Amino acid sequence: MFYSHTIFASQMKEKLVRIINIIVMATNVIFTVISTFTSDKLGRRVLLIGGSIGCGIGLFLAGLGASKTREGVHETTPFVVLFDFAIFFFIASFGLSHGPIW
């Protein structure tokens, strides 16, 4: 969340970056709240293992999407959409597991 503006600014226009940052923060809050209710039911171990797998998948997809995009080119390509989806997937996985548990 701290560097999301810099990351998204290299791929999108400034106005869209602000909206995406708000969505990133809302995603983190929503999945952190969900985690507080599910950690007692499912257990920390299940959440941490599932979250670690989700974070790994999200980072792999983000790396794949970022490797195929060009910095400074503000075009919506399938790889930019993949990158954005992967970042949100990573944040959701982190918000369900590592963020609130640690």
PDB file of N, CA, C and O in Angstrom, residues 3-33:
ATOM      1  N   TYR A   3       3.740   1.804  -1.546  1.00  0.00           N
ATOM      2  CA  TYR A   3       4.324   2.099  -2.858  1.00  0.00           C
ATOM      3  C   TYR A   3       3.332   1.886  -4.000  1.00  0.00           C
ATOM      4  O   TYR A   3       3.734   1.889  -5.154  1.00  0.00           O
ATOM      5  N   SER A   4       2.064   1.714  -3.672  1.00  0.00           N
ATOM      6  CA  SER A   4       1.099   1.420  -4.728  1.00  0.00           C
ATOM      7  C   SER A   4       0.966   2.568  -5.719  1.00  0.00           C
ATOM      8  O   SER A   4       0.792   2.342  -6.913  1.00  0.00           O
ATOM      9  N   HIS A   5       1.094   3.796  -5.243  1.00  0.00           N
ATOM     10  CA  HIS A   5       1.004   4.932  -6.170  1.00  0.00           C
ATOM     11  C   HIS A   5       2.132   4.875  -7.198  1.00  0.00           C
ATOM     12  O   HIS A   5       1.908   5.057  -8.391  1.00  0.00           O
ATOM     13  N   THR A   6       3.328   4.605  -6.747  1.00  0.00           N
ATOM     14  CA  THR A   6       4.483   4.534  -7.647  1.00  0.00           C
ATOM     15  C   THR A   6       4.350   3.366  -8.619  1.00  0.00           C
ATOM     16  O   THR A   6       4.655   3.494  -9.799  1.00  0.00           O
ATOM     17  N   ILE A   7       3.893   2.236  -8.116  1.00  0.00           N
ATOM     18  CA  ILE A   7       3.762   1.052  -8.963  1.00  0.00           C
ATOM     19  C   ILE A   7       2.716   1.267 -10.043  1.00  0.00           C
ATOM     20  O   ILE A   7       2.959   1.012 -11.227  1.00  0.00           O
ATOM     21  N   PHE A   8       1.560   1.760  -9.664  1.00  0.00           N
ATOM     22  CA  PHE A   8       0.484   1.935 -10.635  1.00  0.00           C
ATOM     23  C   PHE A   8       0.703   3.139 -11.537  1.00  0.00           C
ATOM     24  O   PHE A   8       0.190   3.179 -12.659  1.00  0.00           O
ATOM     25  N   ALA A   9       1.432   4.150 -11.070  1.00  0.00           N
ATOM     26  CA  ALA A   9       1.660   5.350 -11.890  1.00  0.00           C
ATOM     27  C   ALA A   9       2.498   5.046 -13.119  1.00  0.00           C
ATOM     28  O   ALA A   9       2.418   5.762 -14.117  1.00  0.00           O
ATOM     29  N   SER A  10       3.289   3.996 -13.074  1.00  0.00           N
ATOM     30  CA  SER A  10       4.114   3.664 -14.237  1.00  0.00           C
ATOM     31  C   SER A  10       3.287   3.021 -15.347  1.00  0.00           C
ATOM     32  O   SER A  10       3.763   2.885 -16.461  1.00  0.00           O
ATOM     33  N   GLN A  11       2.038   2.642 -15.039  1.00  0.00           N
ATOM     34  CA  GLN A  11       1.209   1.955 -16.021  1.00  0.00           C
ATOM     35  C   GLN A  11      -0.081   2.681 -16.360  1.00  0.00           C
ATOM     36  O   GLN A  11      -0.702   2.373 -17.365  1.00  0.00           O
ATOM     37  N   MET A  12      -0.509   3.628 -15.516  1.00  0.00           N
ATOM     38  CA  MET A  12      -1.815   4.245 -15.713  1.00  0.00           C
ATOM     39  C   MET A  12      -1.719   5.757 -15.623  1.00  0.00           C
ATOM     40  O   MET A  12      -0.727   6.297 -15.152  1.00  0.00           O
ATOM     41  N   LYS A  13      -2.796   6.392 -16.004  1.00  0.00           N
ATOM     42  CA  LYS A  13      -2.889   7.834 -15.868  1.00  0.00           C
ATOM     43  C   LYS A  13      -3.139   8.205 -14.416  1.00  0.00           C
ATOM     44  O   LYS A  13      -3.669   7.417 -13.638  1.00  0.00           O
ATOM     45  N   GLU A  14      -2.768   9.424 -14.056  1.00  0.00           N
ATOM     46  CA  GLU A  14      -2.790   9.870 -12.663  1.00  0.00           C
ATOM     47  C   GLU A  14      -4.184   9.786 -12.030  1.00  0.00           C
ATOM     48  O   GLU A  14      -4.321   9.375 -10.886  1.00  0.00           O
ATOM     49  N   LYS A  15      -5.196  10.166 -12.757  1.00  0.00           N
ATOM     50  CA  LYS A  15      -6.557  10.152 -12.210  1.00  0.00           C
ATOM     51  C   LYS A  15      -6.989   8.730 -11.856  1.00  0.00           C
ATOM     52  O   LYS A  15      -7.610   8.493 -10.820  1.00  0.00           O
ATOM     53  N   LEU A  16      -6.638   7.788 -12.693  1.00  0.00           N
ATOM     54  CA  LEU A  16      -6.990   6.394 -12.445  1.00  0.00           C
ATOM     55  C   LEU A  16      -6.177   5.807 -11.296  1.00  0.00           C
ATOM     56  O   LEU A  16      -6.668   4.961 -10.547  1.00  0.00           O
ATOM     57  N   VAL A  17      -4.952   6.275 -11.121  1.00  0.00           N
ATOM     58  CA  VAL A  17      -4.090   5.775 -10.051  1.00  0.00           C
ATOM     59  C   VAL A  17      -4.698   6.088  -8.688  1.00  0.00           C
ATOM     60  O   VAL A  17      -4.678   5.255  -7.773  1.00  0.00           O
ATOM     61  N   ARG A  18      -5.272   7.259  -8.537  1.00  0.00           N
ATOM     62  CA  ARG A  18      -5.886   7.623  -7.252  1.00  0.00           C
ATOM     63  C   ARG A  18      -7.073   6.727  -6.928  1.00  0.00           C
ATOM     64  O   ARG A  18      -7.253   6.312  -5.786  1.00  0.00           O
ATOM     65  N   ILE A  19      -7.870   6.422  -7.931  1.00  0.00           N
ATOM     66  CA  ILE A  19      -9.017   5.540  -7.716  1.00  0.00           C
ATOM     67  C   ILE A  19      -8.545   4.137  -7.356  1.00  0.00           C
ATOM     68  O   ILE A  19      -9.077   3.497  -6.443  1.00  0.00           O
ATOM     69  N   ILE A  20      -7.525   3.654  -8.053  1.00  0.00           N
ATOM     70  CA  ILE A  20      -6.981   2.323  -7.768  1.00  0.00           C
ATOM     71  C   ILE A  20      -6.413   2.269  -6.353  1.00  0.00           C
ATOM     72  O   ILE A  20      -6.576   1.262  -5.649  1.00  0.00           O
ATOM     73  N   ASN A  21      -5.751   3.329  -5.896  1.00  0.00           N
ATOM     74  CA  ASN A  21      -5.209   3.348  -4.536  1.00  0.00           C
ATOM     75  C   ASN A  21      -6.309   3.240  -3.495  1.00  0.00           C
ATOM     76  O   ASN A  21      -6.146   2.562  -2.477  1.00  0.00           O
ATOM     77  N   ILE A  22      -7.424   3.900  -3.725  1.00  0.00           N
ATOM     78  CA  ILE A  22      -8.548   3.798  -2.802  1.00  0.00           C
ATOM     79  C   ILE A  22      -9.088   2.372  -2.784  1.00  0.00           C
ATOM     80  O   ILE A  22      -9.398   1.820  -1.721  1.00  0.00           O
ATOM     81  N   ILE A  23      -9.167   1.748  -3.950  1.00  0.00           N
ATOM     82  CA  ILE A  23      -9.642   0.364  -4.029  1.00  0.00           C
ATOM     83  C   ILE A  23      -8.663  -0.587  -3.334  1.00  0.00           C
ATOM     84  O   ILE A  23      -9.069  -1.534  -2.661  1.00  0.00           O
ATOM     85  N   VAL A  24      -7.376  -0.332  -3.464  1.00  0.00           N
ATOM     86  CA  VAL A  24      -6.357  -1.152  -2.793  1.00  0.00           C
ATOM     87  C   VAL A  24      -6.541  -1.077  -1.282  1.00  0.00           C
ATOM     88  O   VAL A  24      -6.550  -2.102  -0.590  1.00  0.00           O
ATOM     89  N   MET A  25      -6.706   0.111  -0.757  1.00  0.00           N
ATOM     90  CA  MET A  25      -6.864   0.257   0.689  1.00  0.00           C
ATOM     91  C   MET A  25      -8.173  -0.370   1.167  1.00  0.00           C
ATOM     92  O   MET A  25      -8.208  -1.022   2.219  1.00  0.00           O
ATOM     93  N   ALA A  26      -9.247  -0.214   0.395  1.00  0.00           N
ATOM     94  CA  ALA A  26     -10.520  -0.825   0.772  1.00  0.00           C
ATOM     95  C   ALA A  26     -10.426  -2.348   0.752  1.00  0.00           C
ATOM     96  O   ALA A  26     -10.984  -3.021   1.633  1.00  0.00           O
ATOM     97  N   THR A  27      -9.716  -2.886  -0.226  1.00  0.00           N
ATOM     98  CA  THR A  27      -9.518  -4.342  -0.304  1.00  0.00           C
ATOM     99  C   THR A  27      -8.801  -4.846   0.942  1.00  0.00           C
ATOM    100  O   THR A  27      -9.193  -5.863   1.528  1.00  0.00           O
ATOM    101  N   ASN A  28      -7.780  -4.139   1.347  1.00  0.00           N
ATOM    102  CA  ASN A  28      -7.028  -4.547   2.530  1.00  0.00           C
ATOM    103  C   ASN A  28      -7.907  -4.502   3.778  1.00  0.00           C
ATOM    104  O   ASN A  28      -7.892  -5.445   4.587  1.00  0.00           O
ATOM    105  N   VAL A  29      -8.682  -3.457   3.943  1.00  0.00           N
ATOM    106  CA  VAL A  29      -9.543  -3.342   5.119  1.00  0.00           C
ATOM    107  C   VAL A  29     -10.603  -4.445   5.121  1.00  0.00           C
ATOM    108  O   VAL A  29     -10.843  -5.089   6.149  1.00  0.00           O
ATOM    109  N   ILE A  30     -11.238  -4.673   3.990  1.00  0.00           N
ATOM    110  CA  ILE A  30     -12.306  -5.677   3.909  1.00  0.00           C
ATOM    111  C   ILE A  30     -11.780  -7.069   4.256  1.00  0.00           C
ATOM    112  O   ILE A  30     -12.367  -7.794   5.073  1.00  0.00           O
ATOM    113  N   PHE A  31     -10.649  -7.445   3.676  1.00  0.00           N
ATOM    114  CA  PHE A  31     -10.138  -8.801   3.933  1.00  0.00           C
ATOM    115  C   PHE A  31      -9.520  -8.935   5.314  1.00  0.00           C
ATOM    116  O   PHE A  31      -9.496 -10.031   5.876  1.00  0.00           O
ATOM    117  N   THR A  32      -9.060  -7.844   5.906  1.00  0.00           N
ATOM    118  CA  THR A  32      -8.585  -7.903   7.284  1.00  0.00           C
ATOM    119  C   THR A  32      -9.753  -8.121   8.239  1.00  0.00           C
ATOM    120  O   THR A  32      -9.646  -8.897   9.192  1.00  0.00           O
ATOM    121  N   VAL A  33     -10.863  -7.450   7.978  1.00  0.00           N
ATOM    122  CA  VAL A  33     -12.057  -7.652   8.808  1.00  0.00           C
ATOM    123  C   VAL A  33     -12.570  -9.083   8.665  1.00  0.00           C
ATOM    124  O   VAL A  33     -12.935  -9.727   9.666  1.00  0.00           O
TER     125      VAL A  33
END
